XYZ file of C-alpha atoms in Angstrom:
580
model
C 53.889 -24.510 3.775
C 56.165 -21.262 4.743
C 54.509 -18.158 3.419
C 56.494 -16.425 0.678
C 57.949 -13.161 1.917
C 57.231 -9.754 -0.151
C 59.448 -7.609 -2.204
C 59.736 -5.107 0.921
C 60.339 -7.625 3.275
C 63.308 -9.031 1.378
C 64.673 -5.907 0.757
C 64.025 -4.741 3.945
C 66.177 -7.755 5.298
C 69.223 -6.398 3.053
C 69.580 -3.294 3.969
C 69.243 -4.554 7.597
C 72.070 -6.827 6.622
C 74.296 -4.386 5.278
C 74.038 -1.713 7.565
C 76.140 -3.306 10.235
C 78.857 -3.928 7.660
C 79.322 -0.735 6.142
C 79.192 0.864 10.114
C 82.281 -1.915 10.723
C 83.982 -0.940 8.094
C 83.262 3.229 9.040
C 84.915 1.668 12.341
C 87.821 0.182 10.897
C 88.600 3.212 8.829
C 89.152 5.384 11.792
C 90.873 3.361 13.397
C 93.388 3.328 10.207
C 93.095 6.849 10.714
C 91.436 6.556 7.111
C 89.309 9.640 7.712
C 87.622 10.449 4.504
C 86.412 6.701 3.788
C 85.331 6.370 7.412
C 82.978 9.558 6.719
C 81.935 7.551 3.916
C 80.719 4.440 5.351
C 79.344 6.945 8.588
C 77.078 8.575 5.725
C 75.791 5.948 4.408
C 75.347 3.767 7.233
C 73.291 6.587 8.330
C 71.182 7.214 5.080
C 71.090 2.607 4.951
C 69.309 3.093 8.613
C 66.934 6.370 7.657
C 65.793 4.636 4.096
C 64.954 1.851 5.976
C 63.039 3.426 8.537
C 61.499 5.749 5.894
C 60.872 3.212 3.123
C 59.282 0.740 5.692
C 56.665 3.823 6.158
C 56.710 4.507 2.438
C 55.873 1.048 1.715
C 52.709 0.507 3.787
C 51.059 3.989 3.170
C 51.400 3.245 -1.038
C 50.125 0.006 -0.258
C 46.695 0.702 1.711
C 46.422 4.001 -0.568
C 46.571 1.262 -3.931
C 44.315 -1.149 -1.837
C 42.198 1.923 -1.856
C 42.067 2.780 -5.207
C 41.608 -0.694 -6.354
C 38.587 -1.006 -4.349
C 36.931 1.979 -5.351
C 37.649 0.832 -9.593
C 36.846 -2.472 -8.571
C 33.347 -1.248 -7.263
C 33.043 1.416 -10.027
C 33.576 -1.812 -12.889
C 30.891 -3.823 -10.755
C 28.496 -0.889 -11.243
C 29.106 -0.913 -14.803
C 28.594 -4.680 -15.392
C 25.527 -4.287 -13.395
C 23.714 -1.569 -15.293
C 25.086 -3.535 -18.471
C 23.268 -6.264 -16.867
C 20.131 -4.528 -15.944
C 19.845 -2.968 -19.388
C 20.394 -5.764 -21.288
C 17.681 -7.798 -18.692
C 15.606 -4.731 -19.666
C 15.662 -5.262 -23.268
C 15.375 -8.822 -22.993
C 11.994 -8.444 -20.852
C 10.579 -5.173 -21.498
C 7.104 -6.425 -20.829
C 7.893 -6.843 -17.307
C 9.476 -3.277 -16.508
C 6.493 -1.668 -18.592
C 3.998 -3.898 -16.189
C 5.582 -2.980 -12.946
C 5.752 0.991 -13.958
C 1.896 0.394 -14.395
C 1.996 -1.038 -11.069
C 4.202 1.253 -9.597
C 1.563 4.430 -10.923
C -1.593 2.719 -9.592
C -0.476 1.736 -6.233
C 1.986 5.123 -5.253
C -0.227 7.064 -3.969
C -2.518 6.906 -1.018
C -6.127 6.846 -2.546
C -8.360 9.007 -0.526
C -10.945 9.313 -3.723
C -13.314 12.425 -3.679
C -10.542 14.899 -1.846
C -8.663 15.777 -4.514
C -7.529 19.008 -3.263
C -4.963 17.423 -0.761
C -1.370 17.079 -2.065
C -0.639 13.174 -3.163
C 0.566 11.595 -0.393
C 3.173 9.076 -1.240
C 1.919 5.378 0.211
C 5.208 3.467 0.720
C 5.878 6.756 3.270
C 2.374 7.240 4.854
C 2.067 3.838 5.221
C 1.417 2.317 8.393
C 1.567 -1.806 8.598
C -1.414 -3.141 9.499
C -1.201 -6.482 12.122
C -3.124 -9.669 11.394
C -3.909 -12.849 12.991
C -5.275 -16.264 11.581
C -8.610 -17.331 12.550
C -9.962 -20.944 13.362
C -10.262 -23.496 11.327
C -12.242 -26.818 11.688
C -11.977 -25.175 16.110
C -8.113 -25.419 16.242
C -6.553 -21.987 16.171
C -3.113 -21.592 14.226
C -1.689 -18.493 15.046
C -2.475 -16.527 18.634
C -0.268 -13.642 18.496
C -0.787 -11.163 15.948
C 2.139 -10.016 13.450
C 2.786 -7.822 9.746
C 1.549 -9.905 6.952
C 5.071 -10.259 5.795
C 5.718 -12.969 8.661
C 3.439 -15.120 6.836
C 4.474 -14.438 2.995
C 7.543 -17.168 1.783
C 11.007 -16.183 2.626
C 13.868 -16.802 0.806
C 14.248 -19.689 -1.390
C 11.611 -21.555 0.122
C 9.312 -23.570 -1.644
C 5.939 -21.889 -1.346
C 4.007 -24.968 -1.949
C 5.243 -25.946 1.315
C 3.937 -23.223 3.603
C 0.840 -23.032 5.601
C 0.377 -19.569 4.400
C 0.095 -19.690 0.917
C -3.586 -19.283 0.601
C -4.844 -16.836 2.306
C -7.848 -15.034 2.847
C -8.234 -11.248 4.803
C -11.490 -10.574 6.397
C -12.415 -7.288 7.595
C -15.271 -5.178 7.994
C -15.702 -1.875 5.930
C -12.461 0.662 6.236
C -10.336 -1.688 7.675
C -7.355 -1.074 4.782
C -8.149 -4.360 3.195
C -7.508 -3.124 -0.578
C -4.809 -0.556 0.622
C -2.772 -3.507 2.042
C -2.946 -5.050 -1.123
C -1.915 -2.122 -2.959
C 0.823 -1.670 -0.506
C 1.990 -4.922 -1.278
C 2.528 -4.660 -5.006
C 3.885 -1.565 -4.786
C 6.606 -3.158 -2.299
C 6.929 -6.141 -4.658
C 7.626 -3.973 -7.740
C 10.221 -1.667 -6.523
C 11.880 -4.046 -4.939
C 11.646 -3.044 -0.948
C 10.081 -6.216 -0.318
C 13.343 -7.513 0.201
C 14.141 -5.902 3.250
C 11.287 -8.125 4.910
C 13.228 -11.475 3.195
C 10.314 -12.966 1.523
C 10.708 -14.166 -1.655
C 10.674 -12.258 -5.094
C 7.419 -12.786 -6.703
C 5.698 -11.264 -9.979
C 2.613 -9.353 -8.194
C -1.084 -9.581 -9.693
C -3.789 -7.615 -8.181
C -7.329 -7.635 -9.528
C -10.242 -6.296 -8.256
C -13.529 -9.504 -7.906
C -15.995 -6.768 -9.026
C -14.105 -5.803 -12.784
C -13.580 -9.504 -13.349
C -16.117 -11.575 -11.876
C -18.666 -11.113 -14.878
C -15.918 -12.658 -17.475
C -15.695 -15.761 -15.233
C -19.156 -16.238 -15.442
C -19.649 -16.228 -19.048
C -16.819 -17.975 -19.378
C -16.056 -21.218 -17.184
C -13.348 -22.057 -18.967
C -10.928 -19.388 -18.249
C -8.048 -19.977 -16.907
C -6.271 -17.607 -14.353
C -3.085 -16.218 -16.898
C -6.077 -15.605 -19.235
C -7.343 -13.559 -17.441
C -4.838 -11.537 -15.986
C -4.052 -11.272 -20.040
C -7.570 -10.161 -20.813
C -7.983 -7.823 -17.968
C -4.949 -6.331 -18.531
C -5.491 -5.324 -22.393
C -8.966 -4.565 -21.701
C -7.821 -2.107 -19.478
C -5.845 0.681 -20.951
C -6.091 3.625 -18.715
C -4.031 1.369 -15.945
C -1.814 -0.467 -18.825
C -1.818 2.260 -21.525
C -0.314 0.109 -24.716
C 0.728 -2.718 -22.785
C 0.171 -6.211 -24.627
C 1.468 -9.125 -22.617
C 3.542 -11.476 -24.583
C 2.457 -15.076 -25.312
C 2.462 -17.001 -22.406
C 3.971 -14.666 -20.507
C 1.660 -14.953 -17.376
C 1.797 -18.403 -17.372
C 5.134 -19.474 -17.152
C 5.659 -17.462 -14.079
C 2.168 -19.313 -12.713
C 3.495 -22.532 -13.957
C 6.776 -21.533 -12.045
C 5.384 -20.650 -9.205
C 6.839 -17.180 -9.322
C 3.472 -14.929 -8.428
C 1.833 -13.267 -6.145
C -1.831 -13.202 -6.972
C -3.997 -10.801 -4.823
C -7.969 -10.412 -5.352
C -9.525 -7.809 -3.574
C -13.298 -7.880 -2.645
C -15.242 -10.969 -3.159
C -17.747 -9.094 -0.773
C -18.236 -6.106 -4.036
C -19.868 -9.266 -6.105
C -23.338 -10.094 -6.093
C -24.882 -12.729 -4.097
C -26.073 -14.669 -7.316
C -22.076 -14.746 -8.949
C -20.274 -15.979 -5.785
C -20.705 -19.008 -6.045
C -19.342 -19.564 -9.414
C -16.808 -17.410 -8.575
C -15.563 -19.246 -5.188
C -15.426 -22.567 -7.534
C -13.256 -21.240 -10.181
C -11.027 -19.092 -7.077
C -10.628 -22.650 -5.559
C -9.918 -24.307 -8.778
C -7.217 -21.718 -10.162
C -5.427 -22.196 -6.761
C -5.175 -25.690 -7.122
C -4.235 -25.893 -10.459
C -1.237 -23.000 -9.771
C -0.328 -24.153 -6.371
C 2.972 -22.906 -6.376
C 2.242 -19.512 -6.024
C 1.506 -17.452 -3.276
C -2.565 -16.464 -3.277
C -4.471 -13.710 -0.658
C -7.902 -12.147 -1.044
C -9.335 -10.293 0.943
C -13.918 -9.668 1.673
C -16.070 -8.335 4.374
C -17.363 -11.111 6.304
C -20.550 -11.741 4.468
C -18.693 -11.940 1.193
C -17.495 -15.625 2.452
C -20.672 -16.605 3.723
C -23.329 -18.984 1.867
C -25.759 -16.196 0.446
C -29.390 -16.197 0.434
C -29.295 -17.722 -3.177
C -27.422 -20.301 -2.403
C -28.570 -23.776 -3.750
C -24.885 -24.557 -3.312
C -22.673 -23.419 -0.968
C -18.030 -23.927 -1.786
C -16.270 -21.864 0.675
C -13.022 -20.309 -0.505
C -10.221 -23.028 0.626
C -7.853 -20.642 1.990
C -6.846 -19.465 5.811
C -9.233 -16.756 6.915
C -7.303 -14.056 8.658
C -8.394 -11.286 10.503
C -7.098 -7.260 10.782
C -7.113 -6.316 13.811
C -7.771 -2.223 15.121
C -5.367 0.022 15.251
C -3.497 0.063 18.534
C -2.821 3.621 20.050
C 0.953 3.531 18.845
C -0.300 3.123 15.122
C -2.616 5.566 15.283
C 0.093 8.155 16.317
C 2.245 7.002 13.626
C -0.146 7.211 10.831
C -1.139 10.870 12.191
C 2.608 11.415 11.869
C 3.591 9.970 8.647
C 0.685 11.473 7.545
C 2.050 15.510 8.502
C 5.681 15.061 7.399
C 4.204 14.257 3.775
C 1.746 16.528 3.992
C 4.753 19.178 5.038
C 7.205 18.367 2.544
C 4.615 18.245 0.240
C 3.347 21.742 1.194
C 6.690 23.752 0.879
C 8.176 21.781 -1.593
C 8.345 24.821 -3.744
C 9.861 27.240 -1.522
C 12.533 23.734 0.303
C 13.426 23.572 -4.223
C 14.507 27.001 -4.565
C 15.715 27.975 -1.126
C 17.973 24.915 -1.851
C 19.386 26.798 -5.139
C 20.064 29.771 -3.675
C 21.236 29.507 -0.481
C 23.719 26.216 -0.759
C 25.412 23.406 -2.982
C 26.538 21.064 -0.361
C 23.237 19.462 1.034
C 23.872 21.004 4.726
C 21.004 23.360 4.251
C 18.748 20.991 2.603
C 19.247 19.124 5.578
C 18.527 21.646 8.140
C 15.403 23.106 6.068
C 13.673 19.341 6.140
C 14.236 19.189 9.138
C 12.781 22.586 10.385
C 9.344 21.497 8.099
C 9.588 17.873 9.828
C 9.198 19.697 13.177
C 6.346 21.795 12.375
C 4.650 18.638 10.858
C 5.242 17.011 13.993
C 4.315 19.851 16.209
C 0.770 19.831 13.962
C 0.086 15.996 14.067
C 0.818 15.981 18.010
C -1.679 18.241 18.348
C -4.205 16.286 16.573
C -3.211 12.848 18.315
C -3.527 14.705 21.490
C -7.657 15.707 20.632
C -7.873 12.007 19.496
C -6.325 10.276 22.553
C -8.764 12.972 25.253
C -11.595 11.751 23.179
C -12.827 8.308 23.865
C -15.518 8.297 21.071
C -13.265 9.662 18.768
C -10.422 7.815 19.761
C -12.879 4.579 19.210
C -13.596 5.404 16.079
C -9.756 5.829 14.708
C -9.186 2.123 15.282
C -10.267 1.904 11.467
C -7.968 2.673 9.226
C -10.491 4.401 6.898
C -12.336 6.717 9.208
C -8.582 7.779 10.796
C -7.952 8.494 7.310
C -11.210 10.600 7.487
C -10.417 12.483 10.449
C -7.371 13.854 9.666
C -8.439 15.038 6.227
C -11.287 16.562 7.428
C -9.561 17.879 10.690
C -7.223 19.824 8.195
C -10.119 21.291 6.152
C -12.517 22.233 8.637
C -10.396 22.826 11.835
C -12.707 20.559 13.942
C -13.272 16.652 14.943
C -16.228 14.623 14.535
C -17.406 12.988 17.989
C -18.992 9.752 16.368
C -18.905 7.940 13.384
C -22.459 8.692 11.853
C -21.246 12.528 12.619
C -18.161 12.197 10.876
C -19.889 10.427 7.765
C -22.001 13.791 8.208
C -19.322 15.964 8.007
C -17.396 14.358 5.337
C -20.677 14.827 3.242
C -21.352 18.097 4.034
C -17.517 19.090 3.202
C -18.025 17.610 -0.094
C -21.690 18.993 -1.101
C -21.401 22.430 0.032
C -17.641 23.378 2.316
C -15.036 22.486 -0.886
C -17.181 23.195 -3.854
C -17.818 26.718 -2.386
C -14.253 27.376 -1.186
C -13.274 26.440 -4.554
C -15.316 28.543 -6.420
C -17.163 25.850 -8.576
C -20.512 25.386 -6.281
C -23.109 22.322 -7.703
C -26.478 23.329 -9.418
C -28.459 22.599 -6.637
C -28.222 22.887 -3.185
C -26.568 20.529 -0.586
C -29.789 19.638 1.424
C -31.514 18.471 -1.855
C -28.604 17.103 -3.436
C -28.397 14.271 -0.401
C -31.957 13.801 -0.521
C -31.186 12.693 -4.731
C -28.220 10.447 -3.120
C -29.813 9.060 -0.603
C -32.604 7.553 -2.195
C -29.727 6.637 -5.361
C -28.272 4.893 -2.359
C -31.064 3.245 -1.097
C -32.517 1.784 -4.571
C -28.247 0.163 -5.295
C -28.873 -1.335 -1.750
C -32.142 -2.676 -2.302
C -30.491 -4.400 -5.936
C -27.586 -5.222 -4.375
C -25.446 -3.281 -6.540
C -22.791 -1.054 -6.152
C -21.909 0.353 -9.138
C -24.011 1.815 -12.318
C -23.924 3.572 -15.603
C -24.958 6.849 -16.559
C -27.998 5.326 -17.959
C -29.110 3.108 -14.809
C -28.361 5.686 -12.611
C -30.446 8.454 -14.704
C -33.568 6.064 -13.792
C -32.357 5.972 -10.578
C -32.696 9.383 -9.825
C -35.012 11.076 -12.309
C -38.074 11.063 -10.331
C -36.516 12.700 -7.008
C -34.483 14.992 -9.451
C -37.782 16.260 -10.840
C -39.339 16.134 -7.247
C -36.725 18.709 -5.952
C -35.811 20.555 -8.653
C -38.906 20.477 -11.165
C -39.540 18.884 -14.815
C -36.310 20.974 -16.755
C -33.709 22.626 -14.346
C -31.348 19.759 -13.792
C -30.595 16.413 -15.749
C -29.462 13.141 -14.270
C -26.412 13.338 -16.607
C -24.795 16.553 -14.958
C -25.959 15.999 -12.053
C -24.179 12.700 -11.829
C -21.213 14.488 -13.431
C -21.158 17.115 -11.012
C -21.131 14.587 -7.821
C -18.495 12.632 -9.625
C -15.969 15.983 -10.577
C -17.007 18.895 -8.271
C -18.427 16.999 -5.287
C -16.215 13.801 -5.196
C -18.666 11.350 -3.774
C -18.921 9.789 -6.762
C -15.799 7.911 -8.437
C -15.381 6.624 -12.156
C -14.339 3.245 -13.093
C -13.530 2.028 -16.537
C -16.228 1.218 -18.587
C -18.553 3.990 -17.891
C -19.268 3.084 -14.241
C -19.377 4.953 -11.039
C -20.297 4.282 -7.611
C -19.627 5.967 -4.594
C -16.588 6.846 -2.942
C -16.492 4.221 -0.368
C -19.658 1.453 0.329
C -20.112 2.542 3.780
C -21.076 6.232 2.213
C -24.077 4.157 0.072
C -25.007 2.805 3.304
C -24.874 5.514 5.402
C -27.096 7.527 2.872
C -29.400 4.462 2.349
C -29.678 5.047 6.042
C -30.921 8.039 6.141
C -33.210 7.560 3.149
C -34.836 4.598 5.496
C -35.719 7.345 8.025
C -36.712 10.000 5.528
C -39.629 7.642 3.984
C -40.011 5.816 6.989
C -39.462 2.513 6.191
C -38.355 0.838 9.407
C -40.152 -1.584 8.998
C -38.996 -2.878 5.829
C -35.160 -2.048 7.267
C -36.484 -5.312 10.153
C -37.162 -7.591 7.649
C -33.619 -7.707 6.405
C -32.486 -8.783 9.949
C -30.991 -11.632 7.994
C -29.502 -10.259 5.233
C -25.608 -9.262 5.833
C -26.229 -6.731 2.868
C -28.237 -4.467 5.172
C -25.722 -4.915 8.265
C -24.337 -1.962 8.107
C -27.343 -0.044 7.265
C -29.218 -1.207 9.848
C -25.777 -0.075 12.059
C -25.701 3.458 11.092
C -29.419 3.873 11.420
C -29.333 2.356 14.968
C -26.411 5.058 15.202
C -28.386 7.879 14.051
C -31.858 7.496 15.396
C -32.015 5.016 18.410
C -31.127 1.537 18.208
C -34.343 0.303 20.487
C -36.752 -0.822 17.738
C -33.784 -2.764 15.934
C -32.651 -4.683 18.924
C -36.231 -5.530 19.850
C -36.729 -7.021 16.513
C -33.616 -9.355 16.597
C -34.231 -10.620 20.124
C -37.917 -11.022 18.787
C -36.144 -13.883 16.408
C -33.406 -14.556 18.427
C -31.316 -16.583 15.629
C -27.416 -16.529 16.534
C -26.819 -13.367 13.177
C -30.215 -11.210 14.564
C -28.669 -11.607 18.361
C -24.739 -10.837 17.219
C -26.262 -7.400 15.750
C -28.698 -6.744 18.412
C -25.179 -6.753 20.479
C -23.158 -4.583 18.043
């Protein structure tokens, strides 16, 4: 079918048409000797040919300048409809964009619990993704290379029933970012930034197995939007006046539209894993279409020592693997250009008023602090990379962490881990309590003598956390033994570790425990040494609980004694830690 021609083009053809005629006809006149209607039809042959040339031009300039306009009103309508849209979606579900700002607060910043005199660090930009790799199952091994967990969440419209991913569980020893790459994860899932990896939208739920794991036990019933439901309105400083509507939670369940993420089946007791492994297992195969990962220390999915019964979790193990050199430097990085910006934001805020309008000197100030930062964190890399011990010891994500907080404080680096654990403790006892003005009652030699034998006793029961009542018994006896019958109580002291020293952190509900687990085992540790009891450290050989205190007290004071001892049984667990 011939294409219809435009207005222009038409006209454009008549003008073309008559501008031969009117020159014949200027022709004829003169030769009639006709002169005033020959300059005539000369004129406006002339001005025919120029508004052709000119309205040719004309024509296409208006037109791309209209196509121009239309596409900027077009877009500027679009944005309209869309925030019509979004507010109306808003309205409609305001449950949802209350949850996710709860979400969004609890998982923005970086937690480094216990320094709270460093600016917040924003996560999403200190950040550095952490590589995994699936284990073996029944001896066949699924994935060799290693990749961001995002290669194994569901893309797109995919069905996530389907994938071979969609239980999964992350197993890690201590510091190894387990419950930041959770958080991480729902805070990428509720702003939205998820989508840049193309997995699929999901409603993220992230609980933590030691604030739950008691109201699955008492009730076996309970069914997984339950308790996200219960936990969540039981919870108010994270969901401050937030009351999920009916049914909410399980819709999107039923749908398959969630993201559920459990953090820590390692922080439950030996007695209430079982139980708890059952009714994980159970939930996931009752809500199958929705994506599941939780994450444990190694003996956290192990058959315990109370085991009658033993139901592993039904879900691919996965592994997080060290931090390679280039991650290290790009953590240390991230880590100084926050920092930075952080640092003058003040003085970037008001230079910014005063000295422009159009964003060039914005610009150039950033990027002025950006090169100090980097200047500052390529220094540090440089001490880490020279030192191999040091270097070792920032594979973890948490003791990296460590190091450059303390590095910034104190000026200095740590050579091993036990010293580092040292110096983080002394910093918090005695270095930032003084500097700040507010020191603690006692001193810091006695006041880790009172932790470490706090630590010690939670090891020994296999707990982690405690109230101000529990941990009053704890403590009372060495209290009195350092600082006499009336000069201290348990209460302030406990307060003062928890808001002046920052080794202790509080939970909801009245609990605390301490900053990090491997803190309660490095101080149980050194509490072993202090009374002597090596040999009751041997005969938990077999128990993964001790594992890591055994570790840091082979560290600390020789490792001879505990590697005799496990060869002495030579069982597969007392030979692996003989080795490590």
């Amino acid at each position: 079918m011939p294409r219809k021609k435009s207005d222009s083009e038409v006209l454009e053809k008549v003008i073309n048409a008559l501008c031969p005629s009117i020159f014949g006809a200027a022709v004829l006149f003169s030769f009639h000797q006709e002169t005033s209607k020959a300059i005539i039809s000369y004129s406006a042959s002339f001005f025919f040919s120029l508004f052709t040339s000119y309205g040719k031009r004309f024509s296409e300039v208006f037109q791309k300048r209209l196509h121009s306009w239309a596409e900027r009103d077009a877009k500027a309508f679009a944005d309209f409809l869309s925030y019509g849209r979004q507010s109306i979606y808003l309205n409609i579900s305001r449950f949802e964009y209350q949850y996710y700002q709860c979400l969004k607060v609890s998982c923005s910043e970086i937690e480094i619990e216990g320094l709270d005199d460093l600016a917040p660090l924003n996560l999403s930009r200190v950040y550095v993704p952490l590589k995994a790799e699936a284990g073996m199952r029944k001896g066949l091994v699924l994935q060799e290379q290693s990749n961001e967990i995002w290669y194994y969440l569901p893309k797109g419209r995919a069905k996530i029933e389907d994938s071979a991913y969609r239980k999964i569980i992350i197993v890690a020893g201590p510091g190894y970012g387990k419950t930041t790459l959770l958080r991480h994860l729902c805070l990428m899932y509720v702003t939205g930034l998820s989508g840049n990896h193309n997995v699929k939208k999901l409603t993220p739920v992230l609980l933590r197995c030691r604030e739950i794991y008691q109201k699955i036990q008492t009730q076996t019933r309970l069914s997984l939007p339950d308790l996200i439901e219960n936990h969540i309105q039981t919870n108010p400083d994270s969901y401050p006046d937030l009351l999920p509507p009916k049914n909410w939670f399980h819709e999107r369940l039923r749908r398959g539209d969630c993201l559920v993420m459990l953090d820590g089946l390692d922080e439950v007791p030996d007695s209430s894993r079982e139980k708890l492994r059952c009714w994980l297992n159970f939930q996931m195969a009752s809500y199958y279409k929705n994506q599941f990962i939780f994450t444990s220390r190694p003996h956290g999915i192990e058959r315990g020592r109370y085991d009658e019964e033993y139901t592993p979790v039904k879900a691919l193990r996965f592994k997080i693997l060290p931090f390679k050199a280039s991650q290290k430097s790009d953590f240390i990085k991230q880590w100084y250009a926050e920092e930075f910006l952080i640092r003058y934001s003040y003085f970037r805020e008001s230079s910014k008023k005063r000295m422009s309008t159009d964003g060039v000197y914005g610009k150039i100030l950033d990027a002025r602090i950006l090169k100090k930062a980097s200047i500052a964190s390529q220094d540090l890399v440089r001490e880490i990379v020279q030192n191999h011990a040091l270097n070792k010891l920032a594979e973890n994500p948490l003791l990296i962490t460590m190091i450059v907080s303390t590095y910034q404080a104190d000026k200095a680096l740590a050579k091993r881990r036990e010293e580092l654990y040292s110096q983080m403790t002394n910093l918090m006892l005695e270095g930032r309590p003084t500097k700040k003005g507010t020191p603690l009652s006692g001193g810091a030699y006695d006041n880790r003598a009172i932790l470490q034998s706090l630590a010690f006793q939670l090891v020994c029961q296999e707990k982690s956390q405690f109230n101000i009542v529990i941990g009053s018994k704890l403590i009372r006896e060495k209290l009195i033994e350092r600082y006499g019958e009336n000069s201290i109580s348990p209460g302030i002291f406990i307060d003062e570790i928890h808001k002046v020293a920052g080794l202790f952190v509080g939970k909801e509900g009245g609990l605390y425990e301490f900053i990090h687990k491997t803190f309660q085992e490095y101080f149980a540790s050194t509490e072993i040494r202090s009374l002597q009891l090596e040999d009751f450290m041997l005969s938990k050989l077999d128990d993964s609980n001790w594992a890591e205190v055994i570790r840091f007290y082979a560290a600390q004071y020789g490792a001879d004694i505990v590697v005799e001892a496990a060869l002495r049984k030579s069982t597969p667990k007392n030979i692996s830690l003989a080795y490590s």
